[in-house]
PDB file of C-alpha atoms in Angstrom:
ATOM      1  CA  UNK Q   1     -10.600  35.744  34.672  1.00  0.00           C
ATOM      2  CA  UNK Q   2     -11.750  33.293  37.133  1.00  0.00           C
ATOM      3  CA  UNK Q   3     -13.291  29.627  36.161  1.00  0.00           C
ATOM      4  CA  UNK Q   4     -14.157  26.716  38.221  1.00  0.00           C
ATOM      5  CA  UNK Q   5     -15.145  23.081  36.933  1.00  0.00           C
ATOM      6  CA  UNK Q   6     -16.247  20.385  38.476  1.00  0.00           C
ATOM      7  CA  UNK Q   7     -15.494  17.127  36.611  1.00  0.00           C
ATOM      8  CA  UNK Q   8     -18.239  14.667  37.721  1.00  0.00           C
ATOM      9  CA  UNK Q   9     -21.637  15.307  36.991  1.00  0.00           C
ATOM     10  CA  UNK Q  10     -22.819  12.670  39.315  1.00  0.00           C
ATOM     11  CA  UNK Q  11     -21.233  10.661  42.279  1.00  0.00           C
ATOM     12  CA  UNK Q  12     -22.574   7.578  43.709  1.00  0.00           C
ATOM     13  CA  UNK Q  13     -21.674   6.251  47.214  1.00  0.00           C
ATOM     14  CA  UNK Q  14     -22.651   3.710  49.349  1.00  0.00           C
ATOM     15  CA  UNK Q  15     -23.669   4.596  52.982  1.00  0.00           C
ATOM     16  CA  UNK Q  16     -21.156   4.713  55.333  1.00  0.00           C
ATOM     17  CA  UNK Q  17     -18.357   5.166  52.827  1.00  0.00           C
ATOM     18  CA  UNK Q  18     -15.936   8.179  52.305  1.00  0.00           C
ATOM     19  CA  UNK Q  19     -16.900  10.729  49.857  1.00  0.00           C
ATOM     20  CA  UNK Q  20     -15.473  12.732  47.262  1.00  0.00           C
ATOM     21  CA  UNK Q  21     -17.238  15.488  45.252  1.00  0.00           C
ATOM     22  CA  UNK Q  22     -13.890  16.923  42.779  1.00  0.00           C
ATOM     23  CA  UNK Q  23     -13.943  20.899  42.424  1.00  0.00           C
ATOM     24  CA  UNK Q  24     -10.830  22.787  40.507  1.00  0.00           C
ATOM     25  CA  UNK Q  25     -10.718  26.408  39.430  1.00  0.00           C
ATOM     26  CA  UNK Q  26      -8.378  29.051  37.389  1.00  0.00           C
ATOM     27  CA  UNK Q  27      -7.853  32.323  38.962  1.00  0.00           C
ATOM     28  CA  UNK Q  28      -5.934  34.829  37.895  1.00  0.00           C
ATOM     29  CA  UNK Q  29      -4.119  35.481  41.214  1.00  0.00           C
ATOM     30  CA  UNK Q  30      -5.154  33.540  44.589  1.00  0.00           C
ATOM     31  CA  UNK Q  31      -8.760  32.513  45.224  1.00  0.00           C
ATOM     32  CA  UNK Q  32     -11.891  32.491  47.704  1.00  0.00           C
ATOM     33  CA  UNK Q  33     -13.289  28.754  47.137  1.00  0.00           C
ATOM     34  CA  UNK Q  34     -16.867  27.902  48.645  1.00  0.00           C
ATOM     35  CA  UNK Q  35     -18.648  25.205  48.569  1.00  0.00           C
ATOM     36  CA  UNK Q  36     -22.838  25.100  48.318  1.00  0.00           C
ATOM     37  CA  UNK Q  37     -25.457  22.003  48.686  1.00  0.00           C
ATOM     38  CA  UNK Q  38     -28.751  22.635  47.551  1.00  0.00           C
ATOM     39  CA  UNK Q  39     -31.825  19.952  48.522  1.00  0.00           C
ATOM     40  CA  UNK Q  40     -34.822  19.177  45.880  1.00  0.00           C
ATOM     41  CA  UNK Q  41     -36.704  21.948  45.541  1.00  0.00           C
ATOM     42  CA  UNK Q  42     -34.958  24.320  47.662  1.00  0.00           C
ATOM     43  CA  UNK Q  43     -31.992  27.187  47.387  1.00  0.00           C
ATOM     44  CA  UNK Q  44     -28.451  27.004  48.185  1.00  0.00           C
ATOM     45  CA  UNK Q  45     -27.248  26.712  51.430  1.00  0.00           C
ATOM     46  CA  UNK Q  46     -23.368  27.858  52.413  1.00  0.00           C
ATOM     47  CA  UNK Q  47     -21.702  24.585  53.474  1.00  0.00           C
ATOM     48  CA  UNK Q  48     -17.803  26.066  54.013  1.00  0.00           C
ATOM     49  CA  UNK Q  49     -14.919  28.314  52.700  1.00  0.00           C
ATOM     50  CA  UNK Q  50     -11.390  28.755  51.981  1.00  0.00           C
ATOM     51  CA  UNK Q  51     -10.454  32.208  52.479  1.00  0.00           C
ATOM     52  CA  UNK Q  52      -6.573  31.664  53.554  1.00  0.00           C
ATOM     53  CA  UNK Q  53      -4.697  29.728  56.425  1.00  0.00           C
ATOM     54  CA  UNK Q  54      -5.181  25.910  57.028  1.00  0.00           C
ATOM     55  CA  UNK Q  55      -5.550  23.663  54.085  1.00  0.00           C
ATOM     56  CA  UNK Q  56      -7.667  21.800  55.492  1.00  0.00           C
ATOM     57  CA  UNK Q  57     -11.135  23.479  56.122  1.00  0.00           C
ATOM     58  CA  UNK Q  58     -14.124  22.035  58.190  1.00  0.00           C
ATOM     59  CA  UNK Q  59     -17.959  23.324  57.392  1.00  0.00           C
ATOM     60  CA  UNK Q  60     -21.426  22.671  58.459  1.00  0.00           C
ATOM     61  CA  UNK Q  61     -23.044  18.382  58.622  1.00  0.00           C
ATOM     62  CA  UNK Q  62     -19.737  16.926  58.695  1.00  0.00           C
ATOM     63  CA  UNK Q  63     -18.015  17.630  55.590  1.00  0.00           C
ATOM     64  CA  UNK Q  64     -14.525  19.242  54.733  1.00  0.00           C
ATOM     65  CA  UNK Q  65     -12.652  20.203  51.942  1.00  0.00           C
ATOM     66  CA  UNK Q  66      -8.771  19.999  51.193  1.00  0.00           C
ATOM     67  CA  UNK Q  67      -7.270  23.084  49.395  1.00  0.00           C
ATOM     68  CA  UNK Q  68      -4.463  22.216  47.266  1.00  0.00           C
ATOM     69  CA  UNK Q  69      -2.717  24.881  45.384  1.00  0.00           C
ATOM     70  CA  UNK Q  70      -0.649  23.013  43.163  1.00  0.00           C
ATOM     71  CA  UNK Q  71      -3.171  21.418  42.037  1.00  0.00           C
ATOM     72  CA  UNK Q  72      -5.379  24.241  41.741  1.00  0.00           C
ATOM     73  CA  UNK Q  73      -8.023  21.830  43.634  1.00  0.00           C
ATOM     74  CA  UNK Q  74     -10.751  22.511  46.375  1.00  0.00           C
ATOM     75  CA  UNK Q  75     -12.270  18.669  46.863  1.00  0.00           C
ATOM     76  CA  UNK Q  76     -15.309  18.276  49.432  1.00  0.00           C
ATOM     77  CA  UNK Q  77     -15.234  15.404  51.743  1.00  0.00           C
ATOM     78  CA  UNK Q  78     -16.579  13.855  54.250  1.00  0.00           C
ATOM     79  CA  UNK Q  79     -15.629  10.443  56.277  1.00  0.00           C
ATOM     80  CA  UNK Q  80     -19.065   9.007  56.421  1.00  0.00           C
ATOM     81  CA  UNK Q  81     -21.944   9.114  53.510  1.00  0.00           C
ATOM     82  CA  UNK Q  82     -25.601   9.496  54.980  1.00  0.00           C
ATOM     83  CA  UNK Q  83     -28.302   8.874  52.398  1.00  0.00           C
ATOM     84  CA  UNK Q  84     -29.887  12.372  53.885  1.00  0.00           C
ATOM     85  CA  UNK Q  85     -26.200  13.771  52.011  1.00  0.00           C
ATOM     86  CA  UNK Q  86     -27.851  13.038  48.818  1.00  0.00           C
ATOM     87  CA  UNK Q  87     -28.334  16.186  46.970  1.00  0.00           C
ATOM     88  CA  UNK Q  88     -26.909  18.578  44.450  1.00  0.00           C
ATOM     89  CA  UNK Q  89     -23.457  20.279  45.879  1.00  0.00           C
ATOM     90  CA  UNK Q  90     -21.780  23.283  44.155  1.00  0.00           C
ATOM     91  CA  UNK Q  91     -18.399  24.758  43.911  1.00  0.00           C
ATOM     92  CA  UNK Q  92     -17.657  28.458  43.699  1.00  0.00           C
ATOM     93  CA  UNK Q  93     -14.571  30.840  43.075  1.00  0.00           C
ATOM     94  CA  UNK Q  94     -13.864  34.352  43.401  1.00  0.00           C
ATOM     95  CA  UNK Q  95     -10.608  35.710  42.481  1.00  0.00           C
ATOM     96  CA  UNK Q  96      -9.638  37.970  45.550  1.00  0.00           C
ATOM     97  CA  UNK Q  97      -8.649  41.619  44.507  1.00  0.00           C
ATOM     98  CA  UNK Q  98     -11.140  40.783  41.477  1.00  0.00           C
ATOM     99  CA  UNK Q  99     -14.710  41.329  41.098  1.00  0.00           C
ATOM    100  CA  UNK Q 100     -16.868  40.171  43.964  1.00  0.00           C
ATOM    101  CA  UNK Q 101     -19.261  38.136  42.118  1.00  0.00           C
ATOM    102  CA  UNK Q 102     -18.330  34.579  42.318  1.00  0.00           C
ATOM    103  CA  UNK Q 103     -17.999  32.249  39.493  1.00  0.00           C
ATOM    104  CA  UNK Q 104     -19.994  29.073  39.825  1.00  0.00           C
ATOM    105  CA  UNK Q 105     -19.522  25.514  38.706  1.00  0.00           C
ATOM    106  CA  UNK Q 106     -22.235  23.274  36.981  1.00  0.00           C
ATOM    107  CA  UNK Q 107     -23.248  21.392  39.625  1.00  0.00           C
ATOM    108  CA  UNK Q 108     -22.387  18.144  41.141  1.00  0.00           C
ATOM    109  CA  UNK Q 109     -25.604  15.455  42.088  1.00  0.00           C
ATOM    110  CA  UNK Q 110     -24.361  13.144  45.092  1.00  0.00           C
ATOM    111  CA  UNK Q 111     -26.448   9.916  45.483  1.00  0.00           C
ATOM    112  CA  UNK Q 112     -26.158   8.418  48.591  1.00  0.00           C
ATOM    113  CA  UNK Q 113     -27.324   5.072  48.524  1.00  0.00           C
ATOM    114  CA  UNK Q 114     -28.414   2.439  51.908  1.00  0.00           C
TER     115      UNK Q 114
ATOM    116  CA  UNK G   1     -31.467  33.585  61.945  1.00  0.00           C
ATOM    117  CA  UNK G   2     -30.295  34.860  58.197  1.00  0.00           C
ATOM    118  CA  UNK G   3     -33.318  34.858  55.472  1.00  0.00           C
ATOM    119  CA  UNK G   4     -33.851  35.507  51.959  1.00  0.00           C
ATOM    120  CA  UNK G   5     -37.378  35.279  50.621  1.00  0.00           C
ATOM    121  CA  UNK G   6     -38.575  35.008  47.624  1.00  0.00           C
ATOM    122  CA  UNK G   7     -42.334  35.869  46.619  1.00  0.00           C
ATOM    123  CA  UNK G   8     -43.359  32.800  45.035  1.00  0.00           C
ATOM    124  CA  UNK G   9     -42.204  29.307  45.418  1.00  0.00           C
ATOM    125  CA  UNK G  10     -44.084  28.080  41.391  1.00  0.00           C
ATOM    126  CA  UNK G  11     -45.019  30.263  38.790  1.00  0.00           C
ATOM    127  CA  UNK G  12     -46.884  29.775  35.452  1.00  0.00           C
ATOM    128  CA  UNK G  13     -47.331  32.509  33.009  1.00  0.00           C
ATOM    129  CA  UNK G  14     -48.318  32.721  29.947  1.00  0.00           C
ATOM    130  CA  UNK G  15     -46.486  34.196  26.746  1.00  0.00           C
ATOM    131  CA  UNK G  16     -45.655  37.635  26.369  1.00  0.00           C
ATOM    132  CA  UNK G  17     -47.491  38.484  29.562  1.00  0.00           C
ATOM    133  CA  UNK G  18     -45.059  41.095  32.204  1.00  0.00           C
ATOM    134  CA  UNK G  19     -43.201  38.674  35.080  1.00  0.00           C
ATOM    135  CA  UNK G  20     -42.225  40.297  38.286  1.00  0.00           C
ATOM    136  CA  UNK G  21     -40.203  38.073  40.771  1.00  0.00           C
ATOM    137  CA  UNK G  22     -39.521  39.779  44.156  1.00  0.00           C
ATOM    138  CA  UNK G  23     -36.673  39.045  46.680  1.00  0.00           C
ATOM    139  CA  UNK G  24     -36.430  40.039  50.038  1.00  0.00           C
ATOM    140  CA  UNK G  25     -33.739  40.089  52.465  1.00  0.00           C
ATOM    141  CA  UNK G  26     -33.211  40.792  56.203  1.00  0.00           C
ATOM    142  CA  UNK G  27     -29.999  40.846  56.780  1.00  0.00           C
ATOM    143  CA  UNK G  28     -29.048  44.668  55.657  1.00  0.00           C
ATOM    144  CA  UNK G  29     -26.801  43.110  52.829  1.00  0.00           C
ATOM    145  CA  UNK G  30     -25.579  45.712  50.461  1.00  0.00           C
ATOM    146  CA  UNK G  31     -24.793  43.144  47.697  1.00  0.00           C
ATOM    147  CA  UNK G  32     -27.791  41.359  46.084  1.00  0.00           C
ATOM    148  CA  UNK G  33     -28.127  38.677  43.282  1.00  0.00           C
ATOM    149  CA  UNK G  34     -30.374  37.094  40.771  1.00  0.00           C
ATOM    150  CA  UNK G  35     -29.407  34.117  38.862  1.00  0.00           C
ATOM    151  CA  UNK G  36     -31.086  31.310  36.580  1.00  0.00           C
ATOM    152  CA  UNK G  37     -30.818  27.516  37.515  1.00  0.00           C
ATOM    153  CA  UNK G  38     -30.828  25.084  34.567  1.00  0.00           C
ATOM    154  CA  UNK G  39     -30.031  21.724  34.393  1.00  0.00           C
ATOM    155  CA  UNK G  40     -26.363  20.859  33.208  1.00  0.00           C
ATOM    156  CA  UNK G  41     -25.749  24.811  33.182  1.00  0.00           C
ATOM    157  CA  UNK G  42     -25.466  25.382  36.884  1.00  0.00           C
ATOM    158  CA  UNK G  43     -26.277  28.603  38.432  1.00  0.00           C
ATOM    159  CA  UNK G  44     -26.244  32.009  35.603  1.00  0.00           C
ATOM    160  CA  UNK G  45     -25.892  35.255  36.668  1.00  0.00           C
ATOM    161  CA  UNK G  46     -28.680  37.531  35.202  1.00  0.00           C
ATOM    162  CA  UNK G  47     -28.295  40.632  37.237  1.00  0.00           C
ATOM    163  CA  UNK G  48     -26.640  41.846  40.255  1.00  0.00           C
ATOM    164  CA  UNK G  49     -27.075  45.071  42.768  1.00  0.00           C
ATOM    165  CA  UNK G  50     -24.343  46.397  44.970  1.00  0.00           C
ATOM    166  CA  UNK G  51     -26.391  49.258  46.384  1.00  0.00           C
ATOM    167  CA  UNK G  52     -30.012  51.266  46.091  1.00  0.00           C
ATOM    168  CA  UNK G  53     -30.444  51.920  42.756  1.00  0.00           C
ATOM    169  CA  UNK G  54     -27.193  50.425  41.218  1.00  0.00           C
ATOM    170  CA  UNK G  55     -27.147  47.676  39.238  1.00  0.00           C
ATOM    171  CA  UNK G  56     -24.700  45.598  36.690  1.00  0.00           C
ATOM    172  CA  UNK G  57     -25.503  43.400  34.198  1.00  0.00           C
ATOM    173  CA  UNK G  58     -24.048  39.328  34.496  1.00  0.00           C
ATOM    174  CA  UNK G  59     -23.770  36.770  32.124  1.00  0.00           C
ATOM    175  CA  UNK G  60     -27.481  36.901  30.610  1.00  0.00           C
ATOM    176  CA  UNK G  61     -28.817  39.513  31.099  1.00  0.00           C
ATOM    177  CA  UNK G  62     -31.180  39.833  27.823  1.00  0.00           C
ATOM    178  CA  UNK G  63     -35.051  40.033  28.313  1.00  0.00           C
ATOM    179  CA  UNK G  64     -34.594  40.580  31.919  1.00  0.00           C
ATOM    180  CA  UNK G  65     -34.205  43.814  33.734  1.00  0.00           C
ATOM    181  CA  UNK G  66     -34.489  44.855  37.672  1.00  0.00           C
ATOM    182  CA  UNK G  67     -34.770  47.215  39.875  1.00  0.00           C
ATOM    183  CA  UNK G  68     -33.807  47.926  43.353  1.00  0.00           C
ATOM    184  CA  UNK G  69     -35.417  50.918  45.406  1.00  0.00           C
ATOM    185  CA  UNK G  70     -34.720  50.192  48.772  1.00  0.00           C
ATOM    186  CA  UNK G  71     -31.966  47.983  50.030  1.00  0.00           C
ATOM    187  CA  UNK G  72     -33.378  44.905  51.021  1.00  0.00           C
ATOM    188  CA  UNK G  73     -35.748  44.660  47.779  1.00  0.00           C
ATOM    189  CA  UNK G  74     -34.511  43.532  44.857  1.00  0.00           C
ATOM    190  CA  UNK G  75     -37.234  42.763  42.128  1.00  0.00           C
ATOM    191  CA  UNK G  76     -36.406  40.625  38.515  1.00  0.00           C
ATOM    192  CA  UNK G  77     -39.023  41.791  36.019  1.00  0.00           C
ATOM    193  CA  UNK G  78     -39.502  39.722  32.540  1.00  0.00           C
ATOM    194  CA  UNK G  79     -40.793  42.217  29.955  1.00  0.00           C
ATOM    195  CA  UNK G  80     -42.484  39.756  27.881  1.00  0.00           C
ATOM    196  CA  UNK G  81     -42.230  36.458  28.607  1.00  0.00           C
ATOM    197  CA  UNK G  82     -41.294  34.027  26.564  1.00  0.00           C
ATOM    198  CA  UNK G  83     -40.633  29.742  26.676  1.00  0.00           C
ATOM    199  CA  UNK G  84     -37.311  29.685  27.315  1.00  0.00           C
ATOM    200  CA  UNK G  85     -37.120  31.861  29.732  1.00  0.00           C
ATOM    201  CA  UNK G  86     -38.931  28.624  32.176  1.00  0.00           C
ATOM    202  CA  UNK G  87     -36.546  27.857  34.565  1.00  0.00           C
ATOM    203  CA  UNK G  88     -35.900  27.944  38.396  1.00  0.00           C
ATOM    204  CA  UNK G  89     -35.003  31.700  39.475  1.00  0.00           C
ATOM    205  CA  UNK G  90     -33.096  32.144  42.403  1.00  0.00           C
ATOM    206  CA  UNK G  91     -32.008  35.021  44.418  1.00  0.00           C
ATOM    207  CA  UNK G  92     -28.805  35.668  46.541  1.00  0.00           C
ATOM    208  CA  UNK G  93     -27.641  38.264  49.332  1.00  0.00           C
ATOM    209  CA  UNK G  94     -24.240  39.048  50.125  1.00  0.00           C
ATOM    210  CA  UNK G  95     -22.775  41.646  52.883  1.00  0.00           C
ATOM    211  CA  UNK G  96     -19.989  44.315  51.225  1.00  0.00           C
ATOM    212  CA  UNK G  97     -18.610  44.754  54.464  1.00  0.00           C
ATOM    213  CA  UNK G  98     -14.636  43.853  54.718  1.00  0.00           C
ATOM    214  CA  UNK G  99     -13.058  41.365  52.049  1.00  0.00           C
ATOM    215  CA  UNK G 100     -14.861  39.896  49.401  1.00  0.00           C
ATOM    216  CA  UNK G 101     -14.401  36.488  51.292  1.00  0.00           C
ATOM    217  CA  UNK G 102     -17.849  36.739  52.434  1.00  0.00           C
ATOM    218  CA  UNK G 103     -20.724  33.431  51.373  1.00  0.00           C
ATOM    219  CA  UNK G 104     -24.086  34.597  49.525  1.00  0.00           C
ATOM    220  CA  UNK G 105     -27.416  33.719  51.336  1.00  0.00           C
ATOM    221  CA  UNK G 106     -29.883  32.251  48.884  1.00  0.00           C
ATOM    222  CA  UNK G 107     -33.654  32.572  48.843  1.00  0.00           C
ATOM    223  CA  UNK G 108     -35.766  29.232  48.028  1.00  0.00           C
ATOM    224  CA  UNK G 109     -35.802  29.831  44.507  1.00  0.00           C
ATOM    225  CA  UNK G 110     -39.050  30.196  41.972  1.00  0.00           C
ATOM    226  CA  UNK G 111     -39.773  27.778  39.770  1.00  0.00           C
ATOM    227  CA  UNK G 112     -41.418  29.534  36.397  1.00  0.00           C
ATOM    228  CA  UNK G 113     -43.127  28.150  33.652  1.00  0.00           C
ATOM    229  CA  UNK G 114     -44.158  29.843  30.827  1.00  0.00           C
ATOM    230  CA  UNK G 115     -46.398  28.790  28.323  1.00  0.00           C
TER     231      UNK G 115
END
């Protein structure tokens, strides 16, 4: 079985301060972790993926996200907030040898503020 | 560039009436998705499609069925409509090819109401 959660259901940051948006997930054997932002009134858009390798994995408008096994973690960063980050960001597993239909988390709303 | 359409952008139906929601892709994706998007719920998967004329059920599937004749069609069709069914529908593509390690493409997503 394969879960993810995402603690927060809402972040707030300041503008030009480091961001955090928490993801973990439960797999029963190792995992496929995405990450997904999706802007007001629009669909999801792939932002970056763990597949295997480096721990540390860079995507699309800055961010990256840290994969840390022991913790069963997948956090989504980025250095620098822009108010235009402000949107709703999800976290996905799949649980590789399993089923190819990943397993979503609730959502997480960033608000970037000036 | 990728795409996933998705026939309407808002919706509003009435009661019992027949929904269809259509999805299009261009990418020759083999995998195709449809899930609903509520608040505090995240995304729900209703139905999913791995090839022409194959399809599983997800997570909540009830009142909802599809159907998929050709490969980059895949249509969500509400037999009778009914209030809580009003949410925001959205529709994903996914390529088969290689691992499963591969991201889903999502189409703009219908918002339906039904009243």
């Amino acid at each position: 079985a394969q879960s993810v959660a995402q603690p927060e259901d809402q972040v707030n940051v300041a503008e030009g301060n480091p961001l955090t948006v928490k993801c973990t997930y439960s797999v029963s054997g190792n995992p496929y972790l995405f990450w997904y932002v999706q802007y007001p009134n629009r669909g999801l858009q792939f932002l970056l993926k763990y597949i295997t390798g480096d721990n540390l994995v860079k995507g699309s408008y800055g961010f990256e996200a840290e994969f840390n096994k022991s913790q069963t973690s997948f956090h989504l960063k980025k250095p620098s907030a822009l108010v235009s980050d402000s949107a709703l960001y999800f976290c996905a597993v799949r649980d590789i040898g399993g089923s190819y239909i990943p397993t979503f988390g609730r959502g997480t709303s960033l608000i970037v503020h000036p | 560039d990728v795409k996933v359409t998705q026939s309407s952008r808002y919706l509003v139906k009435r009661t019992g009436e027949k929904v269809f929601l259509e999805c299009v892709q261009d990418m020759d994706h083999e995998n195709m998705f449809w899930y609903r998007q509520d608040p505090g719920l995240g995304l729900r998967l209703i139905y999913f499609s791995y090839d022409v004329k194959m399809k599983e059920k997800g997570d909540i599937p009830e009142g909802y069925s599809v159907s998929r004749e050709k490969k980059e069609r895949f249509s969500l069709i509400l037999e009778s409509a009914s209030t809580n069914q009003t949410s925001m529908y959205l529709c994903a593509s996914s390529s088969r090819a290689g691992s499963t390690a591969v991201e889903q493409y999502f189409g703009p997503g219908t918002r339906l109401t039904v009243t």
